[in-house]
Amino acid sequence: MKDIVIIGAGGFGREVQWLIERINDSSRKDNRWNILGYIDDNVEAGTDMNGYKVLGGVEYLLSTSTLLAVTCAIGESKIREKVIGKLRAQENLYFPNLFDPSVLHSDLIQIGEGNIICAGTIMTVNIQIADFCIVNLDCTIGHDDVLDSFVTIYPSVNVSGCVHVGKCSELGTGTQIIQGKNIGSETIIGAGAVVVKDMPDECTAVGSPCKPIKFHNLDVSPREGGGVIGKIRC
């Protein structure tokens, strides 16, 4: 068995614990994981989480020299990126991909490291997934899709074929994206949105059809009939 820790002792972290236990129940002994516990800067060390202890914060990982698998169960993309940025240079740490046993996928998928793919998800063919993405429960990822690093896809999202989701973007629960659309980097799509147009970088967008309502680095909101595309008024 290989030792693993879970970063994030919140609700999703506990779901990832269950995912790992499901992997163990369906795998040969040499492919099973030994969960050592949780890593969380905001929970007191020694706190029990569903039968496993919080070992400490990120400094715990920076101070160990033991070969150790790490999975990052922090839902918010930019926080996940920040935490992983502190750890990737540690030669003793590695970041496996975790697939729930119920996930359906073809062999025609290119995938990086540190990704978490949850129960009930279907991923078809010629898909590219970079590093440290989360695909939550019951999602569909269509042919030729590209997920850049640190994308978070919440439950029951349907992504049609030939969609590109930019780095650190988040797709809220129940989002639907039609074929061939692009979601910019660091963009948040609200729950239940129906995306029928490309979405720019660094915005929050909601609704059906989905429209930007806020740009994260600008003190302006889209105007009726126009708006801000990227950093240009139109």
GROMACS .gro file of C-alpha atoms in nm:
model
  234
    1MET     CA    1   0.000   0.000   0.000
    2LYS     CA    2   0.111   0.354  -0.078
    3ASP     CA    3   0.083   0.633   0.177
    4ILE     CA    4  -0.136   0.930   0.085
    5VAL     CA    5  -0.257   1.248   0.254
    6ILE     CA    6  -0.557   1.463   0.167
    7ILE     CA    7  -0.515   1.841   0.162
    8GLY     CA    8  -0.840   1.997   0.278
    9ALA     CA    9  -1.045   1.864   0.568
   10GLY     CA   10  -1.373   2.016   0.454
   11GLY     CA   11  -1.669   1.849   0.290
   12PHE     CA   12  -1.498   1.775  -0.040
   13GLY     CA   13  -1.193   1.640   0.140
   14ARG     CA   14  -1.414   1.390   0.319
   15GLU     CA   15  -1.571   1.296  -0.015
   16VAL     CA   16  -1.222   1.233  -0.153
   17GLN     CA   17  -1.154   1.010   0.147
   18TRP     CA   18  -1.458   0.807   0.043
   19LEU     CA   19  -1.335   0.804  -0.319
   20ILE     CA   20  -1.000   0.661  -0.206
   21GLU     CA   21  -1.176   0.400   0.007
   22ARG     CA   22  -1.380   0.301  -0.299
   23ILE     CA   23  -1.058   0.265  -0.500
   24ASN     CA   24  -0.918   0.043  -0.225
   25ASP     CA   25  -1.231  -0.173  -0.220
   26SER     CA   26  -1.205  -0.236  -0.595
   27SER     CA   27  -0.826  -0.272  -0.636
   28ARG     CA   28  -0.559  -0.531  -0.584
   29LYS     CA   29  -0.364  -0.488  -0.262
   30ASP     CA   30  -0.060  -0.341  -0.441
   31ASN     CA   31  -0.279  -0.066  -0.593
   32ARG     CA   32  -0.439   0.043  -0.266
   33TRP     CA   33  -0.379   0.360  -0.068
   34ASN     CA   34  -0.298   0.396   0.301
   35ILE     CA   35  -0.462   0.721   0.410
   36LEU     CA   36  -0.237   0.881   0.671
   37GLY     CA   37  -0.472   1.171   0.740
   38TYR     CA   38  -0.558   1.526   0.643
   39ILE     CA   39  -0.359   1.845   0.590
   40ASP     CA   40  -0.540   2.169   0.672
   41ASP     CA   41  -0.406   2.505   0.790
   42ASN     CA   42  -0.744   2.598   0.936
   43VAL     CA   43  -0.823   2.287   1.143
   44GLU     CA   44  -0.644   2.199   1.466
   45ALA     CA   45  -0.396   1.912   1.441
   46GLY     CA   46  -0.537   1.596   1.596
   47THR     CA   47  -0.897   1.672   1.499
   48ASP     CA   48  -1.080   1.358   1.387
   49MET     CA   49  -1.232   1.358   1.039
   50ASN     CA   50  -1.435   1.045   0.963
   51GLY     CA   51  -1.181   0.824   1.136
   52TYR     CA   52  -0.862   1.002   1.023
   53LYS     CA   53  -0.667   1.274   1.202
   54VAL     CA   54  -0.564   1.616   1.083
   55LEU     CA   55  -0.184   1.588   1.077
   56GLY     CA   56  -0.116   1.960   1.056
   57GLY     CA   57  -0.094   2.234   0.796
   58VAL     CA   58   0.105   2.264   0.475
   59GLU     CA   59   0.422   2.312   0.682
   60TYR     CA   60   0.384   1.947   0.787
   61LEU     CA   61   0.444   1.844   0.425
   62LEU     CA   62   0.731   2.087   0.379
   63SER     CA   63   0.909   1.940   0.681
   64THR     CA   64   0.883   1.572   0.586
   65SER     CA   65   1.132   1.382   0.370
   66THR     CA   66   0.921   1.066   0.342
   67LEU     CA   67   0.799   0.958  -0.002
   68LEU     CA   68   0.434   1.055   0.007
   69ALA     CA   69   0.138   1.086  -0.230
   70VAL     CA   70  -0.065   1.405  -0.197
   71THR     CA   71  -0.413   1.481  -0.327
   72CYS     CA   72  -0.547   1.836  -0.303
   73ALA     CA   73  -0.920   1.841  -0.224
   74ILE     CA   74  -0.964   2.218  -0.218
   75GLY     CA   75  -1.253   2.316  -0.441
   76GLU     CA   76  -1.159   2.678  -0.506
   77SER     CA   77  -0.925   2.678  -0.803
   78LYS     CA   78  -0.697   2.970  -0.716
   79ILE     CA   79  -0.647   2.855  -0.357
   80ARG     CA   80  -0.565   2.506  -0.485
   81GLU     CA   81  -0.310   2.656  -0.724
   82LYS     CA   82  -0.151   2.857  -0.442
   83VAL     CA   83  -0.121   2.555  -0.212
   84ILE     CA   84   0.023   2.328  -0.482
   85GLY     CA   85   0.269   2.602  -0.575
   86LYS     CA   86   0.426   2.562  -0.233
   87LEU     CA   87   0.466   2.185  -0.271
   88ARG     CA   88   0.562   2.098  -0.629
   89ALA     CA   89   0.933   2.153  -0.571
   90GLN     CA   90   0.936   1.891  -0.291
   91GLU     CA   91   1.103   1.589  -0.453
   92ASN     CA   92   0.955   1.344  -0.200
   93LEU     CA   93   0.597   1.441  -0.282
   94TYR     CA   94   0.402   1.315  -0.581
   95PHE     CA   95   0.051   1.381  -0.701
   96PRO     CA   96  -0.145   1.082  -0.836
   97ASN     CA   97  -0.458   1.102  -1.046
   98LEU     CA   98  -0.756   0.961  -0.855
   99PHE     CA   99  -1.044   0.814  -1.056
  100ASP     CA  100  -1.352   0.679  -0.881
  101PRO     CA  101  -1.408   0.317  -0.992
  102SER     CA  102  -1.742   0.414  -1.149
  103VAL     CA  103  -1.587   0.667  -1.390
  104LEU     CA  104  -1.632   0.575  -1.758
  105HIS     CA  105  -1.359   0.692  -1.993
  106SER     CA  106  -1.182   0.587  -2.308
  107ASP     CA  107  -0.810   0.523  -2.334
  108LEU     CA  108  -0.786   0.822  -2.569
  109ILE     CA  109  -0.739   1.075  -2.291
  110GLN     CA  110  -0.425   1.274  -2.217
  111ILE     CA  111  -0.400   1.360  -1.848
  112GLY     CA  112  -0.142   1.528  -1.629
  113GLU     CA  113  -0.102   1.486  -1.253
  114GLY     CA  114  -0.302   1.549  -0.939
  115ASN     CA  115  -0.648   1.529  -1.095
  116ILE     CA  116  -0.956   1.407  -0.905
  117ILE     CA  117  -1.241   1.253  -1.109
  118CYS     CA  118  -1.547   1.171  -0.899
  119ALA     CA  119  -1.818   0.905  -0.913
  120GLY     CA  120  -2.058   0.887  -1.206
  121THR     CA  121  -1.851   1.096  -1.445
  122ILE     CA  122  -1.826   1.005  -1.814
  123MET     CA  123  -1.532   1.122  -2.027
  124THR     CA  124  -1.532   1.020  -2.391
  125VAL     CA  125  -1.249   1.047  -2.647
  126ASN     CA  126  -0.954   1.270  -2.737
  127ILE     CA  127  -0.981   1.475  -2.420
  128GLN     CA  128  -0.689   1.669  -2.272
  129ILE     CA  129  -0.681   1.731  -1.897
  130ALA     CA  130  -0.382   1.920  -1.758
  131ASP     CA  131  -0.290   1.917  -1.386
  132PHE     CA  132  -0.484   1.941  -1.059
  133CYS     CA  133  -0.832   1.957  -1.208
  134ILE     CA  134  -1.139   1.845  -1.013
  135VAL     CA  135  -1.436   1.691  -1.192
  136ASN     CA  136  -1.708   1.635  -0.935
  137LEU     CA  137  -2.000   1.391  -0.927
  138ASP     CA  138  -2.203   1.293  -1.236
  139CYS     CA  139  -2.040   1.514  -1.499
  140THR     CA  140  -1.999   1.451  -1.871
  141ILE     CA  141  -1.689   1.566  -2.058
  142GLY     CA  142  -1.725   1.543  -2.436
  143HIS     CA  143  -1.492   1.461  -2.722
  144ASP     CA  144  -1.192   1.686  -2.790
  145ASP     CA  145  -1.242   1.893  -2.476
  146VAL     CA  146  -0.943   2.066  -2.317
  147LEU     CA  147  -0.926   2.141  -1.944
  148ASP     CA  148  -0.633   2.359  -1.847
  149SER     CA  149  -0.471   2.323  -1.503
  150PHE     CA  150  -0.665   2.387  -1.181
  151VAL     CA  151  -1.009   2.380  -1.342
  152THR     CA  152  -1.291   2.294  -1.100
  153ILE     CA  153  -1.609   2.136  -1.236
  154TYR     CA  154  -1.886   2.104  -0.978
  155PRO     CA  155  -2.152   1.827  -0.981
  156SER     CA  156  -2.380   1.747  -1.274
  157VAL     CA  157  -2.206   1.965  -1.533
  158ASN     CA  158  -2.240   1.875  -1.903
  159VAL     CA  159  -1.955   1.989  -2.128
  160SER     CA  160  -2.020   1.924  -2.497
  161GLY     CA  161  -1.744   1.843  -2.746
  162CYS     CA  162  -1.459   2.073  -2.853
  163VAL     CA  163  -1.487   2.299  -2.547
  164HIS     CA  164  -1.178   2.465  -2.397
  165VAL     CA  165  -1.188   2.562  -2.029
  166GLY     CA  166  -0.909   2.798  -1.924
  167LYS     CA  167  -0.679   2.774  -1.624
  168CYS     CA  168  -0.832   2.817  -1.276
  169SER     CA  169  -1.187   2.848  -1.407
  170GLU     CA  170  -1.485   2.703  -1.219
  171LEU     CA  171  -1.806   2.561  -1.365
  172GLY     CA  172  -2.091   2.574  -1.114
  173THR     CA  173  -2.329   2.288  -1.040
  174GLY     CA  174  -2.554   2.200  -1.333
  175THR     CA  175  -2.374   2.415  -1.590
  176GLN     CA  176  -2.430   2.317  -1.954
  177ILE     CA  177  -2.189   2.423  -2.230
  178ILE     CA  178  -2.274   2.375  -2.596
  179GLN     CA  179  -2.022   2.245  -2.846
  180GLY     CA  180  -1.715   2.442  -2.949
  181LYS     CA  181  -1.723   2.719  -2.687
  182ASN     CA  182  -1.428   2.863  -2.497
  183ILE     CA  183  -1.429   2.953  -2.128
  184GLY     CA  184  -1.155   3.202  -2.041
  185SER     CA  185  -0.903   3.164  -1.760
  186GLU     CA  186  -1.001   3.243  -1.399
  187THR     CA  187  -1.368   3.266  -1.495
  188ILE     CA  188  -1.654   3.150  -1.273
  189ILE     CA  189  -1.970   3.015  -1.435
  190GLY     CA  190  -2.265   3.023  -1.195
  191ALA     CA  191  -2.478   2.721  -1.108
  192GLY     CA  192  -2.733   2.622  -1.370
  193ALA     CA  193  -2.589   2.841  -1.645
  194VAL     CA  194  -2.633   2.752  -2.011
  195VAL     CA  195  -2.326   2.865  -2.205
  196VAL     CA  196  -2.398   2.934  -2.573
  197LYS     CA  197  -2.120   3.189  -2.638
  198ASP     CA  198  -1.752   3.213  -2.555
  199MET     CA  199  -1.683   3.355  -2.208
  200PRO     CA  200  -1.391   3.597  -2.151
  201ASP     CA  201  -1.114   3.572  -1.893
  202GLU     CA  202  -1.155   3.673  -1.530
  203CYS     CA  203  -1.529   3.718  -1.511
  204THR     CA  204  -1.829   3.581  -1.326
  205ALA     CA  205  -2.106   3.476  -1.564
  206VAL     CA  206  -2.455   3.344  -1.490
  207GLY     CA  207  -2.791   3.266  -1.645
  208SER     CA  208  -2.951   3.106  -1.948
  209PRO     CA  209  -2.813   3.217  -2.182
  210CYS     CA  210  -2.500   3.274  -1.975
  211LYS     CA  211  -2.373   3.634  -1.962
  212PRO     CA  212  -2.090   3.802  -1.767
  213ILE     CA  213  -2.213   4.006  -1.470
  214LYS     CA  214  -1.878   4.099  -1.314
  215PHE     CA  215  -1.516   4.132  -1.422
  216HIS     CA  216  -1.276   4.048  -1.144
  217ASN     CA  217  -1.005   4.305  -1.217
  218LEU     CA  218  -1.228   4.591  -1.328
  219ASP     CA  219  -1.458   4.825  -1.135
  220VAL     CA  220  -1.725   4.809  -1.403
  221SER     CA  221  -2.012   4.577  -1.491
  222PRO     CA  222  -2.130   4.482  -1.840
  223ARG     CA  223  -2.376   4.730  -1.987
  224GLU     CA  224  -2.706   4.623  -2.134
  225GLY     CA  225  -2.649   4.545  -2.499
  226GLY     CA  226  -2.272   4.579  -2.471
  227GLY     CA  227  -2.033   4.518  -2.188
  228VAL     CA  228  -1.670   4.452  -2.132
  229ILE     CA  229  -1.494   4.184  -2.330
  230GLY     CA  230  -1.158   4.101  -2.175
  231LYS     CA  231  -1.031   4.446  -2.074
  232ILE     CA  232  -1.188   4.643  -2.360
  233ARG     CA  233  -1.517   4.834  -2.341
  234CYS     CA  234  -1.756   4.763  -2.625
   0.00000   0.00000   0.00000
